[in-house]
Amino acid sequence: MPKKKVSTVLAVVTAVAVMAGCSGNAGNQATPTASQNTAGDATKAPEDTKKEPLKITMMANLQTTDVPDPTIEKMIEEATNTELDIQWVPTDSYEEKINASFATNTLPKATYVGNLNLLRDAIRNDQFWEIGPMLQDYPNLSKLSPDVLKNTSVDGKIYALYQERPLSRQGIIYRKDWADKLGIEAPTTTDEFFTMLERFTKEDPDGNNKNDTIGLADRNDLIYGAFKTVASWFGTPNNWGVRDGKLVPEFMTPEYMDTMNLFKRLHSAGYMNQDFPVTVKADQHNLIISGKAGVYVGSLGDVNALQPKITELNPSGLLDVQNRVAAPGKEYGVWAIPGYGAVVLFPKSAVKTEEELRGILGFYDQMMSAEMANLTRWGIEGTHYTVEDGMAVDISERATFEREVKPYLSMQIGGISTIEGFLDLKREPLPAKAEELIKDNDNYLIHDPAVALDSAAFNQDGARLQELIKDATYNYMLGNIDEAGFQAAVDQWLKQGGQKIIDEFNASYAAAQ
């Protein structure tokens, strides 16, 4: 994309930020240390000390229909003393473009990828820069989460910066007006959860004198539906668990069986939708919106969409949220995702020297300043958003936001937990409570110990074999097979390649210790 120089230096430009942006390719400047603030001073640098802009090519995911308005891009260039050449690639063709660019040796200097496995072998073959030891030299990059960085690692080494995602959004959304009518408190144990679903089914919580309600609305998704979150309440590992020093699949643990037994009881008693293995998310939502079901287990953020739609149909219909539930004898835990969306890698074919790499890292260090993070997340203050009570309020039309701001979200590094001064959204009370519970989940996370490990057998056969376990899990909960039948499916999983997956993951796990 051709670039035009902006003649005026914008208010977000800082003297130190300009220097940090060029630190990697300016011989007379030291690399910033974690004790220096490279992005907070608003003093303008003298023109005669300003270095030539650092040229950075990058490939970023375009999630809108049109290439973005360049205003924010120019502001970033001015603030960081860079000259950006961004290839905006639509989401649907992004992986294809990555593969083609890799094959033709034309990857840009900063390459964003959503699936790190696409380039894992190339990383092992030393085709990308290792950056882990350098991050401590940058005041903002050094604040990235060690746990999340570990989840991006390849053979224990850090090659990527990451875009932060909440580690666990999971919890319960329930009809508070129903609970209040029946005198039910928010559940804190699996027994109380079961009782809520039972009473929502049996005791006419909507007061229409009809037997037309059920407790739980679930869908055909063992991960983002109710199953995996409820499994966490029983202490089930997150995909893989460490037992006696060895990795074992979650479905080979007693806690997984305990979870299936709870769903089997709920289903046989009629306390949940009977067709949940084939219910899609939209239909699950409709069960809650229409007042047919009173409990939803999944992303707490879904309350943002559910409550307004319930209010349209029933102004007295009120939702509430809850997260901390545990089985008897267990402490609350909740499964976590790896904590990142996309990552950005730095190909050695495009970034030729460590000096150039350090300059690019300096740019991303500035992108983790509050000024740049808020610019790329919210846009221009007074044009796209205002600040109320220390939080952002969107004031732009949706089409304007999507054209002028949203694409630049793809450039972000870090997030609200790692960037001091990064504005959060001002929310209504119920969504605000959901957001607080999402943050509270960070204290109770169950991580996947295999997320950064490798297994060729898993890459080749994991998805196919998982269908055996998925089918057996549903059939057990529906009462079509017993425990012996489920074990028979596990045995088939082991025979058809699962044992090799276990062995390879354990070898990778041992090597990473």
Short mmCIF file of N, CA, C and O in Angstrom, two decimals, residues 109 122-123 126-134 157-161 344-358 360-361:
data_model
loop_
_atom_site.label_atom_id
_atom_site.label_comp_id
_atom_site.label_asym_id
_atom_site.label_seq_id
_atom_site.Cartn_x
_atom_site.Cartn_y
_atom_site.Cartn_z
N LYS A 109 8.17 -8.80 7.21
CA LYS A 109 9.00 -8.75 8.41
C LYS A 109 8.21 -9.10 9.67
O LYS A 109 8.74 -9.70 10.60
N ALA A 122 8.82 -24.95 10.40
CA ALA A 122 9.74 -23.92 9.91
C ALA A 122 10.45 -23.23 11.07
O ALA A 122 11.63 -22.87 10.97
N ILE A 123 9.72 -23.03 12.17
CA ILE A 123 10.34 -22.44 13.36
C ILE A 123 11.46 -23.36 13.86
O ILE A 123 12.56 -22.90 14.18
N ASP A 126 14.80 -23.14 12.17
CA ASP A 126 15.55 -21.89 12.35
C ASP A 126 15.22 -20.86 11.28
O ASP A 126 16.07 -20.05 10.90
N GLN A 127 14.00 -20.84 10.80
CA GLN A 127 13.61 -19.87 9.78
C GLN A 127 12.94 -18.63 10.38
O GLN A 127 12.59 -17.71 9.64
N PHE A 128 12.76 -18.61 11.71
CA PHE A 128 12.20 -17.45 12.40
C PHE A 128 13.08 -17.10 13.59
O PHE A 128 13.76 -17.96 14.16
N TRP A 129 13.06 -15.84 13.95
CA TRP A 129 13.89 -15.37 15.04
C TRP A 129 13.34 -15.79 16.39
O TRP A 129 12.13 -15.66 16.65
N GLU A 130 14.22 -16.28 17.25
CA GLU A 130 13.87 -16.47 18.66
C GLU A 130 13.98 -15.11 19.35
O GLU A 130 14.99 -14.43 19.23
N ILE A 131 12.93 -14.72 20.08
CA ILE A 131 12.91 -13.39 20.67
C ILE A 131 12.82 -13.40 22.20
O ILE A 131 12.95 -12.36 22.84
N GLY A 132 12.62 -14.58 22.78
CA GLY A 132 12.42 -14.67 24.22
C GLY A 132 13.47 -13.94 25.05
O GLY A 132 13.12 -13.13 25.93
N PRO A 133 14.77 -14.17 24.83
CA PRO A 133 15.78 -13.51 25.65
C PRO A 133 15.82 -11.99 25.48
O PRO A 133 16.37 -11.30 26.33
N MET A 134 15.23 -11.47 24.41
CA MET A 134 15.28 -10.03 24.15
C MET A 134 14.15 -9.26 24.85
O MET A 134 14.26 -8.05 25.04
N LYS A 157 11.13 -22.52 23.56
CA LYS A 157 11.69 -21.22 23.16
C LYS A 157 10.58 -20.30 22.64
O LYS A 157 9.61 -20.77 22.04
N ILE A 158 10.75 -19.00 22.88
CA ILE A 158 9.75 -18.00 22.51
C ILE A 158 10.13 -17.36 21.18
O ILE A 158 11.22 -16.78 21.05
N TYR A 159 9.22 -17.44 20.23
CA TYR A 159 9.43 -16.86 18.90
C TYR A 159 8.39 -15.79 18.56
O TYR A 159 8.54 -15.10 17.55
N ALA A 160 7.36 -15.67 19.37
CA ALA A 160 6.21 -14.87 18.96
C ALA A 160 5.77 -13.91 20.05
O ALA A 160 5.86 -14.20 21.24
N LEU A 161 5.26 -12.76 19.62
CA LEU A 161 4.46 -11.88 20.46
C LEU A 161 3.00 -12.28 20.27
O LEU A 161 2.64 -12.85 19.23
N VAL A 344 2.50 -12.86 16.35
CA VAL A 344 3.30 -12.29 15.27
C VAL A 344 4.70 -12.87 15.34
O VAL A 344 5.32 -12.94 16.41
N LEU A 345 5.17 -13.35 14.18
CA LEU A 345 6.49 -13.97 14.03
C LEU A 345 7.37 -13.11 13.14
O LEU A 345 6.87 -12.29 12.35
N PHE A 346 8.67 -13.35 13.21
CA PHE A 346 9.63 -12.51 12.48
C PHE A 346 10.55 -13.41 11.65
O PHE A 346 11.52 -13.98 12.16
N PRO A 347 10.24 -13.57 10.34
CA PRO A 347 11.00 -14.48 9.48
C PRO A 347 12.42 -13.96 9.23
O PRO A 347 12.63 -12.78 8.96
N LYS A 348 13.39 -14.86 9.29
CA LYS A 348 14.77 -14.48 9.00
C LYS A 348 14.96 -14.14 7.53
O LYS A 348 15.90 -13.42 7.18
N SER A 349 14.07 -14.63 6.68
CA SER A 349 14.17 -14.29 5.25
C SER A 349 13.88 -12.81 5.00
O SER A 349 14.33 -12.24 4.01
N ALA A 350 13.12 -12.18 5.90
CA ALA A 350 12.76 -10.77 5.73
C ALA A 350 13.51 -9.87 6.69
O ALA A 350 13.88 -8.74 6.34
N VAL A 351 13.73 -10.34 7.91
CA VAL A 351 14.47 -9.57 8.92
C VAL A 351 15.89 -10.13 8.95
O VAL A 351 16.12 -11.21 9.48
N LYS A 352 16.83 -9.39 8.38
CA LYS A 352 18.15 -9.95 8.09
C LYS A 352 19.10 -9.94 9.28
O LYS A 352 19.99 -10.78 9.37
N THR A 353 18.95 -8.98 10.18
CA THR A 353 19.92 -8.84 11.26
C THR A 353 19.22 -8.70 12.61
O THR A 353 18.04 -8.31 12.69
N GLU A 354 19.95 -8.99 13.68
CA GLU A 354 19.40 -8.80 15.02
C GLU A 354 19.14 -7.32 15.28
O GLU A 354 18.18 -6.96 15.97
N GLU A 355 19.97 -6.45 14.71
CA GLU A 355 19.76 -5.01 14.88
C GLU A 355 18.40 -4.60 14.31
O GLU A 355 17.66 -3.84 14.95
N GLU A 356 18.08 -5.10 13.13
CA GLU A 356 16.78 -4.79 12.53
C GLU A 356 15.65 -5.38 13.36
O GLU A 356 14.61 -4.74 13.58
N LEU A 357 15.84 -6.60 13.84
CA LEU A 357 14.83 -7.23 14.69
C LEU A 357 14.56 -6.41 15.93
O LEU A 357 13.41 -6.19 16.31
N ARG A 358 15.61 -5.91 16.55
CA ARG A 358 15.44 -5.12 17.77
C ARG A 358 14.69 -3.81 17.47
O ARG A 358 13.92 -3.33 18.30
N ILE A 360 12.32 -3.54 15.20
CA ILE A 360 10.92 -3.95 15.05
C ILE A 360 10.31 -4.24 16.42
O ILE A 360 9.17 -3.87 16.69
N LEU A 361 11.07 -4.88 17.28
CA LEU A 361 10.59 -5.11 18.64
C LEU A 361 10.36 -3.79 19.37
O LEU A 361 9.42 -3.66 20.16
#
